[in-house]
């Protein structure tokens, strides 16, 4: 079974392995365990059909319960989770996958991501080989990475012979990731944007609010629209029901090239999260 995109109102993105992912999904980073069930339930009611969690978020149980109790067929929901840094390595990855799937209460995953490269530990190649095993067993449909730099991607592709389907990276108007997006495009890797709203910090920007006034939409809707028109997969998070709905209502308008360019010009290379070359949090040794 692969995700049935024809039952969703969100445009599908075709991945390099032939599977499809909805271009707009729902993220649950920093959603407390007890809040994941109501948040994901609301998101599925509103129309989201793609949910992005991670082992380290501590909310796979509630997320999985909302998916299972939604009444929707499993193949109409696209589920992503991520392997945490401390579980990198071939055998540890296989065990961590089993644990994530058990917490989610699912029998397969649509997309599994290496959460961070932790290149200094030298384990992401073995980790991805375990991902390839899981894919060959049909337990995960697609395999990808997160927070990988161009150098990390080049090494992964050269040593495993497989191109990850996506690289999920910090990407918002203040960090437009032009170089990485160009490398992805040249190598058939889909770009997935995390913290797409800059965790809310970009919403008050004067350019964003001016474009929002021009199109009669909210700042969040304008930013999500910018991502969609750039071709990004985008996974905004909210625990607020009205915002969950607002962030999904982004298919009834378009930004002009001038508005797109004005937003892209806000890029100052400013990160909210850590630099992937330096982030080793959670590593055992
Ligand atoms: N791979 C990685 O390393 C990584 C890292 C970070 C995030 N992610 C993924 O990306 C997803 C999204 O990123 P994120 O959660 O960091 O940040 P985000 O989606 O950019 O922003 C979320 C913040 O914006 C607020 N917000 C959402 N919609 C809004 C609206 N319409 N109006 C006003 N405020 C709004 C939310 O508040 P309320 O919730 O209070 O409504 C929350 O504080 C995560 O949930 C996770 O799935 C991945």
XYZ file of C-alpha atoms and ligand atoms in Angstrom:
333
model
C 0.000 0.000 0.000
C 1.212 3.471 -0.797
C -0.448 6.775 -0.025
C -3.585 7.369 -2.134
C -3.112 10.960 -3.176
C -6.338 11.125 -5.234
C -8.405 11.188 -2.019
C -6.633 14.355 -0.772
C -7.253 17.966 -1.810
C -3.557 18.797 -1.386
C -1.304 18.670 -4.478
C 0.921 15.566 -4.498
C 4.694 15.721 -4.895
C 6.141 12.732 -6.760
C 9.273 11.461 -5.012
C 12.314 9.953 -6.752
C 11.156 6.415 -5.817
C 7.779 6.932 -7.485
C 5.784 7.347 -4.251
C 3.838 10.537 -3.585
C 3.644 12.829 -0.541
C 1.102 15.618 0.042
C 2.798 18.981 -0.432
C 1.195 20.351 2.755
C 1.324 18.396 6.011
C 1.015 18.890 9.759
C 4.024 18.967 12.131
C 3.928 18.084 15.821
C 7.305 19.259 17.195
C 6.863 20.676 20.740
C 3.325 19.304 20.960
C 3.155 17.741 24.461
C 2.247 14.043 24.527
C -1.273 14.680 25.848
C -1.967 17.356 23.239
C -0.928 15.284 20.226
C -4.189 13.323 20.038
C -6.503 16.378 19.888
C -4.147 18.335 17.596
C -3.725 15.536 15.051
C -7.443 14.706 15.262
C -8.286 18.340 14.428
C -5.747 18.364 11.591
C -7.231 15.231 10.021
C -10.766 16.669 10.377
C -9.662 19.885 8.656
C -8.229 17.900 5.738
C -4.505 17.388 6.359
C -3.459 13.936 5.180
C 0.243 14.055 6.102
C 1.570 14.022 9.669
C 5.213 14.657 10.637
C 6.456 13.422 14.018
C 9.747 12.091 15.434
C 10.846 9.683 18.151
C 12.433 12.553 20.108
C 9.154 14.552 20.163
C 7.760 12.052 22.700
C 4.321 12.156 21.090
C 4.292 9.190 18.705
C 1.667 7.403 20.854
C -0.909 10.200 20.749
C -0.147 10.918 17.109
C -0.642 7.260 16.167
C -3.837 6.981 18.195
C -5.324 9.980 16.385
C -4.397 8.417 13.040
C -5.875 5.027 13.968
C -9.076 6.466 15.451
C -9.691 8.953 12.631
C -11.898 6.544 10.698
C -9.746 7.169 7.628
C -8.199 4.235 5.755
C -4.498 3.874 6.597
C -3.503 4.427 2.964
C -5.168 7.866 2.940
C -2.787 9.211 5.610
C 0.915 9.824 5.000
C 2.967 9.231 8.175
C 6.545 10.389 8.745
C 8.724 9.816 11.781
C 12.439 10.283 12.444
C 15.301 8.297 13.894
C 16.966 10.060 16.836
C 20.725 10.704 16.976
C 21.456 8.246 19.805
C 19.955 5.391 17.740
C 22.220 5.782 14.709
C 24.086 2.668 13.495
C 22.734 -0.393 11.652
C 21.372 -2.567 14.482
C 20.285 0.307 16.696
C 18.324 1.770 13.787
C 16.413 -1.469 13.194
C 15.491 -1.580 16.909
C 14.511 2.108 16.979
C 12.270 1.628 13.942
C 10.421 -1.237 15.667
C 9.956 0.925 18.758
C 8.613 3.902 16.772
C 6.191 1.724 14.829
C 4.985 0.115 18.082
C 4.430 3.528 19.694
C 2.543 4.710 16.608
C 0.540 1.466 16.590
C 1.024 1.112 12.832
C 2.329 -1.756 10.719
C 4.198 0.360 8.185
C 5.534 3.881 7.814
C 5.319 6.098 4.737
C 8.576 7.962 5.331
C 11.483 7.449 7.747
C 14.078 10.193 8.138
C 17.525 10.351 9.745
C 16.795 13.293 12.076
C 20.309 14.844 12.027
C 23.468 13.714 10.224
C 25.765 13.937 13.305
C 28.528 13.533 10.722
C 31.288 13.596 13.354
C 29.991 10.289 14.751
C 30.392 8.679 11.318
C 27.267 6.521 11.515
C 24.836 7.928 8.991
C 25.954 5.575 6.218
C 25.249 2.457 8.329
C 22.015 4.054 9.491
C 20.861 4.577 5.911
C 21.823 0.993 5.037
C 19.400 -0.109 7.787
C 16.793 2.187 6.206
C 17.398 0.382 2.882
C 16.806 -2.956 4.635
C 13.539 -1.696 6.141
C 12.428 -0.470 2.734
C 13.259 -3.794 1.065
C 11.112 -5.481 3.745
C 8.197 -3.185 2.874
C 8.022 -1.799 6.417
C 8.723 1.738 5.239
C 7.678 3.009 1.812
C 10.259 5.780 1.379
C 13.530 6.748 3.064
C 15.034 10.173 3.465
C 17.087 12.499 5.628
C 16.820 15.701 7.608
C 19.289 18.498 8.275
C 21.805 17.128 5.754
C 24.255 19.546 4.144
C 25.334 19.266 0.495
C 28.543 17.509 1.638
C 26.545 15.028 3.759
C 24.228 14.301 0.818
C 27.107 13.798 -1.616
C 28.738 11.283 0.732
C 25.476 9.430 1.391
C 24.691 9.073 -2.309
C 28.251 8.043 -3.213
C 28.524 5.387 -0.486
C 25.014 3.883 -0.493
C 24.160 4.292 -4.168
C 20.723 5.603 -3.173
C 19.366 9.128 -3.319
C 17.183 10.010 -0.308
C 13.669 11.029 -1.375
C 13.619 14.167 0.772
C 15.867 16.366 2.868
C 13.826 18.070 5.582
C 15.626 21.283 6.564
C 15.035 24.557 8.375
C 13.538 26.816 5.711
C 11.512 30.026 6.044
C 11.690 33.552 4.601
C 14.736 34.436 6.748
C 16.558 31.229 5.710
C 15.578 30.487 2.114
C 18.270 27.768 1.619
C 18.875 28.637 -2.033
C 22.064 26.602 -2.466
C 20.576 23.511 -0.848
C 17.349 23.804 -2.873
C 19.374 24.006 -6.079
C 21.373 20.899 -5.127
C 18.135 19.069 -4.279
C 16.570 20.027 -7.611
C 19.636 18.854 -9.543
C 19.561 15.499 -7.725
C 15.810 14.735 -7.605
C 15.618 15.250 -3.832
C 12.419 16.908 -2.618
C 12.874 19.873 -0.275
C 10.795 19.730 2.906
C 10.655 22.892 5.030
C 10.738 22.690 8.844
C 9.862 25.677 11.013
C 8.219 27.020 7.826
C 6.754 29.962 9.770
C 10.050 30.594 11.539
C 8.248 29.296 14.653
C 6.023 32.352 14.375
C 8.876 34.879 14.415
C 8.442 35.903 10.751
C 4.694 36.548 10.968
C 5.090 40.176 12.038
C 7.628 41.083 9.363
C 6.558 44.257 7.506
C 6.996 42.755 4.045
C 4.926 39.731 5.032
C 2.149 41.810 6.592
C 2.114 44.121 3.552
C 1.707 41.173 1.148
C -0.959 39.728 3.454
C -2.893 43.000 3.222
C -2.540 43.015 -0.590
C -3.986 39.513 -0.986
C -6.476 39.700 1.894
C -4.955 36.727 3.709
C -3.118 36.189 7.007
C 0.694 36.344 7.316
C 0.841 32.587 7.998
C -1.190 31.843 4.859
C 1.114 34.077 2.800
C 4.234 32.310 4.061
C 2.770 28.838 3.471
C 1.750 29.948 -0.025
C 5.345 31.150 -0.634
C 6.621 27.674 0.280
C 4.087 25.948 -1.978
C 4.927 28.176 -4.948
C 8.673 27.559 -4.389
C 7.896 23.838 -4.674
C 8.634 22.982 -1.047
C 6.852 20.339 0.982
C 5.665 22.298 4.028
C 4.606 21.105 7.502
C 3.395 23.985 9.724
C 2.654 23.170 13.360
C -0.089 24.537 15.598
C -2.034 23.302 18.597
C -4.667 26.019 18.055
C -7.704 24.684 16.121
C -8.389 27.987 14.301
C -4.737 28.187 13.172
C -4.697 24.522 12.125
C -7.624 25.356 9.810
C -6.148 28.710 8.689
C -2.864 27.072 7.685
C -4.718 24.554 5.512
C -6.803 27.197 3.701
C -4.047 28.157 1.255
C -5.214 26.863 -2.110
C -7.632 29.664 -3.076
C -5.109 32.387 -3.914
C -1.709 32.950 -5.520
C 1.221 35.257 -4.934
C 2.522 37.248 -7.893
C 6.175 36.904 -8.963
C 6.836 40.331 -7.385
C 5.327 39.216 -4.065
C 7.311 35.961 -4.186
C 10.535 37.881 -4.841
C 9.842 40.378 -2.054
C 9.493 37.509 0.444
C 12.541 35.632 -0.848
C 14.543 38.866 -0.435
C 14.018 38.605 3.349
C 16.627 35.827 3.423
C 19.364 36.811 5.851
C 20.729 33.332 6.483
C 19.343 33.465 10.034
C 18.778 30.125 11.737
C 16.346 29.427 14.558
C 17.651 25.910 15.094
C 21.188 24.557 15.355
C 23.815 24.411 12.620
C 23.677 20.829 11.249
C 27.487 20.663 11.146
C 27.664 21.258 14.889
C 24.587 19.512 16.277
C 25.437 16.294 18.144
C 22.777 16.399 20.864
C 21.617 12.990 22.060
C 24.732 11.174 20.974
C 25.819 8.564 23.485
C 29.593 8.847 23.152
N 13.686 17.836 11.207
C 13.893 18.712 12.166
O 15.000 18.820 12.721
C 12.763 19.595 12.587
C 13.015 20.684 13.445
C 11.948 21.508 13.797
C 10.681 21.247 13.291
N 10.450 20.170 12.480
C 9.109 19.848 11.928
O 8.551 21.016 11.328
C 7.288 21.309 11.933
C 7.011 22.786 11.914
O 8.063 23.515 12.526
P 7.923 24.225 13.963
O 6.892 23.530 14.764
O 9.289 24.317 14.515
O 7.497 25.717 13.641
P 6.456 26.497 12.688
O 5.475 25.554 12.083
O 7.255 27.371 11.811
O 5.737 27.442 13.739
C 4.963 26.955 14.793
C 4.638 28.145 15.726
O 3.867 29.106 15.012
C 2.602 29.284 15.650
N 1.595 29.353 14.572
C 1.240 28.355 13.731
N 0.297 28.767 12.860
C 0.044 30.076 13.170
C -0.843 31.034 12.634
N -1.657 30.737 11.613
N -0.849 32.260 13.188
C -0.022 32.573 14.234
N 0.847 31.706 14.780
C 0.875 30.455 14.251
C 2.401 28.074 16.553
O 1.633 28.414 17.694
P 0.522 27.450 18.384
O 0.952 26.020 18.240
O 0.533 27.924 19.810
O -0.787 27.734 17.692
C 3.836 27.743 16.944
O 4.264 28.581 18.002
C 7.449 20.712 13.333
O 6.232 20.593 14.022
C 8.130 19.414 13.021
O 7.190 18.476 12.523
C 11.492 19.346 12.115
